[in-house]
């Protein structure tokens, strides 16, 4: 109900401001809407997303007249344990505006001044940040979609994307080399790991490898507008004479050539690292982990998401999809099914507490 009320908030408040401030409606609205709005991170900071990720479906997502100050205080305790403090402050700002508007429109609610305003400085005695948070299937989807929409070749997001697609921890993902992949059968193998790659992952991998080769590893003179090097068009003769940008556009229009291009390169360079940085050096797990923390904050997801917890979240998702513990134990190299059971128990406990 509160979520629906907020969607009406802008027009209601604008009408109210028009009668008071006349031409200053835009300026007034700019001050009233959630702060720290960024074009680059519009998805994560839009008020509707704040509700989707942190408010909808909670104990206080009900008729405003039934909510008490104690209900809201308890809700804030959960927020402070799960989300970055600046996002908690944004949520607080939005909620206070909603309740203020409700009161001005004749809806009787509790006195919001009884709920303390979150402080920017952390009070360690008041709440503790969880060391590790295992995302839900929905939250995994948010992370994946954000990365797919925002990554570039050599980006720290690339190992994260592959980890979410496959369930392979980031620390192991960055160590993968071409010979670990069999694009013919659609699998990746490394030590005890043998993971099938679904169609979406394979298509993304073809594109990623092609971009990496054209824009990082295979340019003729270090300029992406130069013709691609001989080493590139030996894997796909159709690219001869094209610039890197022209070649990439051609591959996107011809996915069967893109697949052959990526496959030929990987087969002929078995020891090349798959995931690299922009200077063509192997990607570092610690850097991707820092990026993951930033993504969680930008998407208003709970704190404590790590490369390991992405793996655990994937395991839980596969169990929910009907995969057996025996299968997952074998696929990810665990000694026994008890380890898989521990991951599910850990997930259930953390989500029960939060």
Tab-separated table of C-alpha atoms in Angstrom:
chain	number	residue	atom	x	y	z
A	1	UNK	CA	0.000	0.000	0.000
A	2	UNK	CA	2.792	2.416	0.891
A	3	UNK	CA	4.537	1.612	-2.350
A	4	UNK	CA	1.414	2.481	-4.368
A	5	UNK	CA	0.975	5.615	-2.292
A	6	UNK	CA	4.491	6.755	-3.170
A	7	UNK	CA	3.854	6.504	-6.910
A	8	UNK	CA	1.110	9.111	-6.428
A	9	UNK	CA	3.400	11.216	-4.263
A	10	UNK	CA	5.076	13.310	-6.951
A	11	UNK	CA	1.854	14.513	-8.592
A	12	UNK	CA	0.150	15.169	-5.253
A	13	UNK	CA	3.117	17.080	-3.888
A	14	UNK	CA	3.556	19.003	-7.151
A	15	UNK	CA	-0.091	20.128	-7.060
A	16	UNK	CA	0.318	21.208	-3.455
A	17	UNK	CA	3.525	23.107	-4.227
A	18	UNK	CA	1.970	24.819	-7.238
A	19	UNK	CA	-0.601	26.452	-4.998
A	20	UNK	CA	2.147	27.624	-2.642
A	21	UNK	CA	5.239	28.337	-4.712
A	22	UNK	CA	3.903	28.859	-8.211
A	23	UNK	CA	6.800	28.759	-10.671
A	24	UNK	CA	9.200	27.220	-8.156
A	25	UNK	CA	7.676	23.749	-8.452
A	26	UNK	CA	10.734	22.197	-10.125
A	27	UNK	CA	13.163	23.683	-7.633
A	28	UNK	CA	11.007	22.548	-4.733
A	29	UNK	CA	10.689	19.018	-6.137
A	30	UNK	CA	14.465	18.805	-6.634
A	31	UNK	CA	14.843	19.454	-2.909
A	32	UNK	CA	12.115	17.011	-1.937
A	33	UNK	CA	13.090	13.943	-3.961
A	34	UNK	CA	15.745	11.508	-2.651
A	35	UNK	CA	19.218	13.034	-2.676
A	36	UNK	CA	22.431	11.772	-4.337
A	37	UNK	CA	20.624	11.007	-7.595
A	38	UNK	CA	23.097	9.932	-10.276
A	39	UNK	CA	22.429	9.277	-13.957
A	40	UNK	CA	24.947	6.419	-13.944
A	41	UNK	CA	23.171	4.666	-11.105
A	42	UNK	CA	19.584	5.673	-11.801
A	43	UNK	CA	18.328	2.114	-11.299
A	44	UNK	CA	19.737	1.785	-7.798
A	45	UNK	CA	18.751	5.192	-6.454
A	46	UNK	CA	15.242	5.536	-7.854
A	47	UNK	CA	12.651	5.561	-5.013
A	48	UNK	CA	10.653	2.707	-6.555
A	49	UNK	CA	13.777	0.533	-6.356
A	50	UNK	CA	14.289	1.490	-2.723
A	51	UNK	CA	10.848	0.072	-1.971
A	52	UNK	CA	11.388	-3.016	-4.098
A	53	UNK	CA	14.619	-3.996	-2.408
A	54	UNK	CA	14.085	-2.936	1.181
A	55	UNK	CA	10.441	-2.183	1.971
A	56	UNK	CA	7.961	-4.212	-0.077
A	57	UNK	CA	6.803	-7.339	1.699
A	58	UNK	CA	8.104	-6.326	5.127
A	59	UNK	CA	6.070	-6.179	8.348
A	60	UNK	CA	5.461	-2.450	7.838
A	61	UNK	CA	4.244	-2.802	4.269
A	62	UNK	CA	0.586	-2.405	5.217
A	63	UNK	CA	-2.125	0.165	5.930
A	64	UNK	CA	-0.402	3.314	7.199
A	65	UNK	CA	-3.019	3.884	9.875
A	66	UNK	CA	-2.148	0.538	11.507
A	67	UNK	CA	1.615	1.114	11.743
A	68	UNK	CA	3.005	2.250	15.103
A	69	UNK	CA	6.209	4.077	15.950
A	70	UNK	CA	7.542	0.871	17.546
A	71	UNK	CA	6.828	-1.036	14.315
A	72	UNK	CA	8.897	1.484	12.375
A	73	UNK	CA	11.726	1.492	14.936
A	74	UNK	CA	11.994	-2.295	14.603
A	75	UNK	CA	12.007	-1.939	10.817
A	76	UNK	CA	14.901	0.530	11.068
A	77	UNK	CA	16.882	-1.933	13.174
A	78	UNK	CA	16.650	-4.451	10.320
A	79	UNK	CA	17.591	-1.787	7.759
A	80	UNK	CA	20.710	-0.808	9.679
A	81	UNK	CA	21.825	-4.412	9.885
A	82	UNK	CA	21.376	-5.075	6.173
A	83	UNK	CA	22.040	-1.942	4.122
A	84	UNK	CA	24.714	0.707	3.650
A	85	UNK	CA	24.085	3.620	6.018
A	86	UNK	CA	23.713	6.194	3.224
A	87	UNK	CA	20.983	4.039	1.651
A	88	UNK	CA	19.269	3.739	5.040
A	89	UNK	CA	19.299	7.532	5.239
A	90	UNK	CA	17.761	7.763	1.748
A	91	UNK	CA	15.031	5.268	2.712
A	92	UNK	CA	14.352	7.305	5.862
A	93	UNK	CA	14.043	10.517	3.836
A	94	UNK	CA	11.574	8.952	1.407
A	95	UNK	CA	9.444	7.386	4.150
A	96	UNK	CA	9.231	10.607	6.127
A	97	UNK	CA	8.071	12.447	2.991
A	98	UNK	CA	5.401	9.824	2.375
A	99	UNK	CA	4.033	9.995	5.909
A	100	UNK	CA	4.201	13.785	5.891
A	101	UNK	CA	2.198	13.887	2.664
A	102	UNK	CA	-0.283	11.382	4.092
A	103	UNK	CA	-0.875	13.547	7.148
A	104	UNK	CA	-1.338	16.623	4.974
A	105	UNK	CA	-3.966	14.714	3.006
A	106	UNK	CA	-5.977	13.799	6.101
A	107	UNK	CA	-4.573	10.298	6.766
A	108	UNK	CA	-3.933	9.854	10.489
A	109	UNK	CA	-0.610	8.133	11.195
A	110	UNK	CA	1.798	7.824	14.111
A	111	UNK	CA	4.149	10.686	15.000
A	112	UNK	CA	7.243	10.062	12.871
A	113	UNK	CA	9.319	12.324	15.134
A	114	UNK	CA	9.313	9.423	17.616
A	115	UNK	CA	11.517	7.471	15.172
A	116	UNK	CA	15.191	8.565	15.463
A	117	UNK	CA	16.814	9.836	12.293
A	118	UNK	CA	19.652	7.475	11.212
A	119	UNK	CA	23.091	8.986	11.754
A	120	UNK	CA	25.867	8.895	9.182
A	121	UNK	CA	28.342	7.757	11.833
A	122	UNK	CA	27.954	4.112	12.756
A	123	UNK	CA	27.060	3.210	16.314
A	124	UNK	CA	28.749	-0.174	16.741
A	125	UNK	CA	26.876	-0.818	19.979
A	126	UNK	CA	23.580	-0.280	18.234
A	127	UNK	CA	23.946	-2.689	15.334
A	128	UNK	CA	26.509	-4.947	13.726
A	129	UNK	CA	27.176	-5.449	10.045
A	130	UNK	CA	26.862	-9.125	9.074
A	131	UNK	CA	30.163	-10.617	7.950
A	132	UNK	CA	28.531	-12.486	5.099
A	133	UNK	CA	25.117	-12.220	3.511
A	134	UNK	CA	23.834	-14.882	1.097
A	135	UNK	CA	21.682	-13.205	-1.588
A	136	UNK	CA	18.277	-14.496	-2.638
A	137	UNK	CA	17.616	-15.659	-6.201
A	138	UNK	CA	15.990	-12.282	-6.892
A	139	UNK	CA	19.018	-10.426	-5.551
A	140	UNK	CA	21.341	-12.536	-7.701
A	141	UNK	CA	19.257	-11.441	-10.690
A	142	UNK	CA	19.625	-7.783	-9.716
A	143	UNK	CA	23.413	-8.140	-9.502
A	144	UNK	CA	23.601	-9.955	-12.837
A	145	UNK	CA	21.376	-7.481	-14.665
A	146	UNK	CA	23.280	-4.508	-13.265
A	147	UNK	CA	26.610	-5.966	-14.386
A	148	UNK	CA	25.354	-6.944	-17.850
A	149	UNK	CA	24.045	-3.421	-18.383
A	150	UNK	CA	27.162	-1.649	-17.134
A	151	UNK	CA	30.234	-3.801	-17.796
A	152	UNK	CA	32.904	-3.018	-20.357
A	153	UNK	CA	35.778	-5.134	-21.648
A	154	UNK	CA	38.375	-5.566	-18.923
A	155	UNK	CA	35.860	-4.522	-16.281
A	156	UNK	CA	35.999	-5.902	-12.747
A	157	UNK	CA	32.366	-6.884	-13.290
A	158	UNK	CA	33.241	-9.649	-15.768
A	159	UNK	CA	34.344	-12.261	-13.183
A	160	UNK	CA	31.229	-11.373	-11.172
A	161	UNK	CA	28.991	-12.004	-14.189
A	162	UNK	CA	30.559	-15.408	-14.816
A	163	UNK	CA	30.330	-16.317	-11.126
A	164	UNK	CA	26.610	-15.487	-10.991
A	165	UNK	CA	26.012	-17.446	-14.214
A	166	UNK	CA	27.845	-20.559	-13.004
A	167	UNK	CA	28.132	-20.552	-9.216
A	168	UNK	CA	31.927	-20.761	-9.417
A	169	UNK	CA	33.436	-18.529	-6.691
A	170	UNK	CA	35.148	-15.377	-7.933
A	171	UNK	CA	38.467	-16.504	-6.423
A	172	UNK	CA	38.386	-19.554	-8.720
A	173	UNK	CA	36.856	-17.730	-11.675
A	174	UNK	CA	39.799	-15.346	-12.042
A	175	UNK	CA	42.205	-18.311	-12.239
A	176	UNK	CA	40.460	-19.932	-15.202
A	177	UNK	CA	42.430	-20.250	-18.430
A	178	UNK	CA	41.204	-21.088	-21.915
A	179	UNK	CA	41.973	-24.798	-21.646
A	180	UNK	CA	39.487	-25.067	-18.762
A	181	UNK	CA	36.690	-24.410	-21.257
A	182	UNK	CA	35.089	-26.746	-23.744
A	183	UNK	CA	32.777	-24.589	-25.832
A	184	UNK	CA	31.853	-27.585	-27.943
A	185	UNK	CA	30.177	-29.327	-25.008
A	186	UNK	CA	29.462	-26.122	-23.096
A	187	UNK	CA	31.355	-26.937	-19.912
A	188	UNK	CA	34.113	-25.500	-17.753
A	189	UNK	CA	36.433	-27.774	-15.787
A	190	UNK	CA	39.019	-26.828	-13.187
A	191	UNK	CA	40.480	-29.287	-10.686
A	192	UNK	CA	37.416	-30.836	-9.024
A	193	UNK	CA	34.930	-28.470	-10.673
A	194	UNK	CA	32.911	-29.520	-13.735
A	195	UNK	CA	30.137	-27.033	-14.417
A	196	UNK	CA	27.795	-26.936	-17.441
A	197	UNK	CA	27.305	-23.527	-19.056
A	198	UNK	CA	23.768	-22.602	-20.033
A	199	UNK	CA	22.896	-20.865	-23.300
A	200	UNK	CA	22.848	-17.352	-21.818
A	201	UNK	CA	26.278	-17.847	-20.286
A	202	UNK	CA	27.732	-19.257	-23.517
A	203	UNK	CA	26.410	-16.326	-25.568
A	204	UNK	CA	27.827	-13.839	-23.093
A	205	UNK	CA	31.159	-15.700	-23.010
A	206	UNK	CA	31.421	-15.570	-26.820
A	207	UNK	CA	30.826	-11.824	-26.711
A	208	UNK	CA	33.187	-11.220	-23.808
A	209	UNK	CA	36.056	-13.225	-25.352
A	210	UNK	CA	35.557	-11.464	-28.684
A	211	UNK	CA	35.604	-8.046	-27.038
A	212	UNK	CA	38.680	-8.960	-25.024
A	213	UNK	CA	40.567	-10.125	-28.106
A	214	UNK	CA	39.557	-7.174	-30.288
A	215	UNK	CA	39.878	-4.325	-27.806
A	216	UNK	CA	42.608	-5.519	-25.431
A	217	UNK	CA	44.673	-8.390	-26.760
A	218	UNK	CA	44.515	-8.125	-30.546
A	219	UNK	CA	44.768	-4.514	-31.671
A	220	UNK	CA	47.395	-3.783	-34.259
A	221	UNK	CA	48.845	-0.587	-32.759
A	222	UNK	CA	47.104	-0.156	-29.434
A	223	UNK	CA	44.310	1.944	-30.944
A	224	UNK	CA	40.832	0.467	-31.208
A	225	UNK	CA	40.310	2.303	-34.496
A	226	UNK	CA	43.271	0.483	-36.063
A	227	UNK	CA	42.735	-2.639	-38.110
A	228	UNK	CA	42.612	-5.798	-36.064
A	229	UNK	CA	45.860	-7.716	-35.947
A	230	UNK	CA	46.642	-10.736	-38.084
A	231	UNK	CA	46.335	-12.930	-34.984
A	232	UNK	CA	42.674	-11.920	-34.741
A	233	UNK	CA	41.513	-12.556	-38.274
A	234	UNK	CA	43.277	-15.898	-38.424
A	235	UNK	CA	40.503	-17.034	-36.047
A	236	UNK	CA	37.840	-15.511	-38.332
A	237	UNK	CA	39.056	-14.509	-41.832
A	238	UNK	CA	35.883	-12.474	-42.330
A	239	UNK	CA	37.381	-9.792	-40.057
A	240	UNK	CA	40.337	-9.056	-42.320
A	241	UNK	CA	40.708	-5.332	-43.020
A	242	UNK	CA	38.136	-4.286	-40.432
A	243	UNK	CA	38.723	-1.991	-37.468
A	244	UNK	CA	38.078	-3.428	-34.035
A	245	UNK	CA	34.758	-1.618	-33.826
A	246	UNK	CA	33.698	-2.805	-37.284
A	247	UNK	CA	34.734	-6.357	-36.416
A	248	UNK	CA	32.732	-6.350	-33.196
A	249	UNK	CA	29.646	-5.009	-34.949
A	250	UNK	CA	30.031	-7.733	-37.597
A	251	UNK	CA	30.347	-10.462	-34.937
A	252	UNK	CA	27.240	-9.256	-33.105
A	253	UNK	CA	25.286	-9.472	-36.359
A	254	UNK	CA	26.753	-12.935	-37.056
A	255	UNK	CA	26.703	-14.943	-33.799
A	256	UNK	CA	27.852	-18.142	-35.528
A	257	UNK	CA	31.045	-16.356	-36.623
A	258	UNK	CA	31.445	-14.899	-33.130
A	259	UNK	CA	31.224	-18.389	-31.653
A	260	UNK	CA	33.832	-19.704	-34.087
A	261	UNK	CA	36.070	-16.685	-33.441
A	262	UNK	CA	35.987	-17.193	-29.659
A	263	UNK	CA	36.308	-20.972	-29.912
A	264	UNK	CA	39.305	-20.852	-32.275
A	265	UNK	CA	41.101	-18.303	-30.125
A	266	UNK	CA	40.557	-20.263	-26.898
A	267	UNK	CA	41.647	-23.550	-28.455
A	268	UNK	CA	44.828	-22.028	-29.913
A	269	UNK	CA	45.817	-20.198	-26.725
A	270	UNK	CA	45.152	-22.728	-23.963
A	271	UNK	CA	47.150	-20.960	-21.219
A	272	UNK	CA	45.723	-17.455	-21.696
A	273	UNK	CA	43.767	-16.160	-18.715
A	274	UNK	CA	40.107	-15.781	-19.571
A	275	UNK	CA	39.380	-12.831	-17.291
A	276	UNK	CA	41.773	-9.911	-17.585
A	277	UNK	CA	41.956	-6.263	-16.631
A	278	UNK	CA	42.136	-3.416	-19.125
A	279	UNK	CA	45.926	-3.716	-19.354
A	280	UNK	CA	45.579	-7.405	-20.320
A	281	UNK	CA	46.904	-8.685	-16.982
A	282	UNK	CA	45.016	-11.385	-15.052
A	283	UNK	CA	42.006	-10.120	-13.115
A	284	UNK	CA	42.376	-10.005	-9.330
A	285	UNK	CA	39.710	-11.463	-7.062
A	286	UNK	CA	40.202	-8.716	-4.469
A	287	UNK	CA	39.416	-6.020	-7.030
A	288	UNK	CA	36.249	-7.778	-8.158
A	289	UNK	CA	35.271	-8.191	-4.504
A	290	UNK	CA	35.536	-4.429	-3.982
A	291	UNK	CA	33.463	-3.921	-7.117
A	292	UNK	CA	30.846	-6.354	-5.762
A	293	UNK	CA	30.577	-4.274	-2.595
A	294	UNK	CA	30.037	-1.143	-4.690
A	295	UNK	CA	27.393	-2.867	-6.821
A	296	UNK	CA	25.507	-4.029	-3.721
A	297	UNK	CA	25.477	-0.478	-2.416
A	298	UNK	CA	24.406	1.025	-5.740
A	299	UNK	CA	21.586	-1.514	-6.082
A	300	UNK	CA	20.534	-1.069	-2.433
A	301	UNK	CA	21.244	-4.721	-1.631
A	302	UNK	CA	22.252	-5.955	1.833
A	303	UNK	CA	25.818	-5.517	2.988
A	304	UNK	CA	28.076	-8.518	3.364
A	305	UNK	CA	27.730	-9.968	-0.151
A	306	UNK	CA	31.033	-11.614	-1.082
A	307	UNK	CA	32.394	-13.782	-3.870
A	308	UNK	CA	31.863	-16.795	-1.628
A	309	UNK	CA	28.303	-15.828	-0.762
A	310	UNK	CA	27.488	-15.532	-4.490
A	311	UNK	CA	28.551	-19.172	-4.785
A	312	UNK	CA	26.397	-20.146	-1.800
A	313	UNK	CA	23.442	-18.231	-3.202
A	314	UNK	CA	23.794	-20.126	-6.483
A	315	UNK	CA	23.827	-23.442	-4.581
A	316	UNK	CA	20.630	-22.487	-2.744
A	317	UNK	CA	19.026	-21.375	-6.007
A	318	UNK	CA	19.884	-24.713	-7.644
A	319	UNK	CA	18.405	-26.600	-4.674
A	320	UNK	CA	15.230	-24.539	-5.014
A	321	UNK	CA	15.191	-25.431	-8.718
A	322	UNK	CA	15.152	-29.130	-7.838
A	323	UNK	CA	18.845	-30.018	-8.191
A	324	UNK	CA	19.993	-32.744	-5.789
A	325	UNK	CA	22.644	-32.333	-3.116
A	326	UNK	CA	24.513	-35.258	-4.665
A	327	UNK	CA	24.693	-33.468	-8.035
A	328	UNK	CA	25.845	-30.158	-6.515
A	329	UNK	CA	28.401	-31.907	-4.311
A	330	UNK	CA	29.981	-33.524	-7.362
A	331	UNK	CA	29.732	-30.451	-9.591
A	332	UNK	CA	31.477	-28.101	-7.149
A	333	UNK	CA	33.983	-30.520	-5.675
A	334	UNK	CA	32.647	-30.953	-2.135
A	335	UNK	CA	33.598	-34.054	-0.163
A	336	UNK	CA	30.079	-34.856	0.992
A	337	UNK	CA	26.483	-33.647	0.873
A	338	UNK	CA	26.717	-32.300	4.425
A	339	UNK	CA	28.571	-29.243	3.084
A	340	UNK	CA	25.692	-28.479	0.722
A	341	UNK	CA	23.242	-28.920	3.583
A	342	UNK	CA	25.289	-26.501	5.717
A	343	UNK	CA	25.061	-23.846	3.013
A	344	UNK	CA	21.266	-24.174	2.890
A	345	UNK	CA	21.005	-24.086	6.691
A	346	UNK	CA	23.224	-20.993	6.816
A	347	UNK	CA	21.043	-19.298	4.199
A	348	UNK	CA	17.819	-20.136	6.040
A	349	UNK	CA	19.197	-18.917	9.384
A	350	UNK	CA	20.482	-15.607	8.040
A	351	UNK	CA	17.216	-14.839	6.268
A	352	UNK	CA	15.210	-15.800	9.339
A	353	UNK	CA	17.238	-13.357	11.469
A	354	UNK	CA	17.100	-10.555	8.874
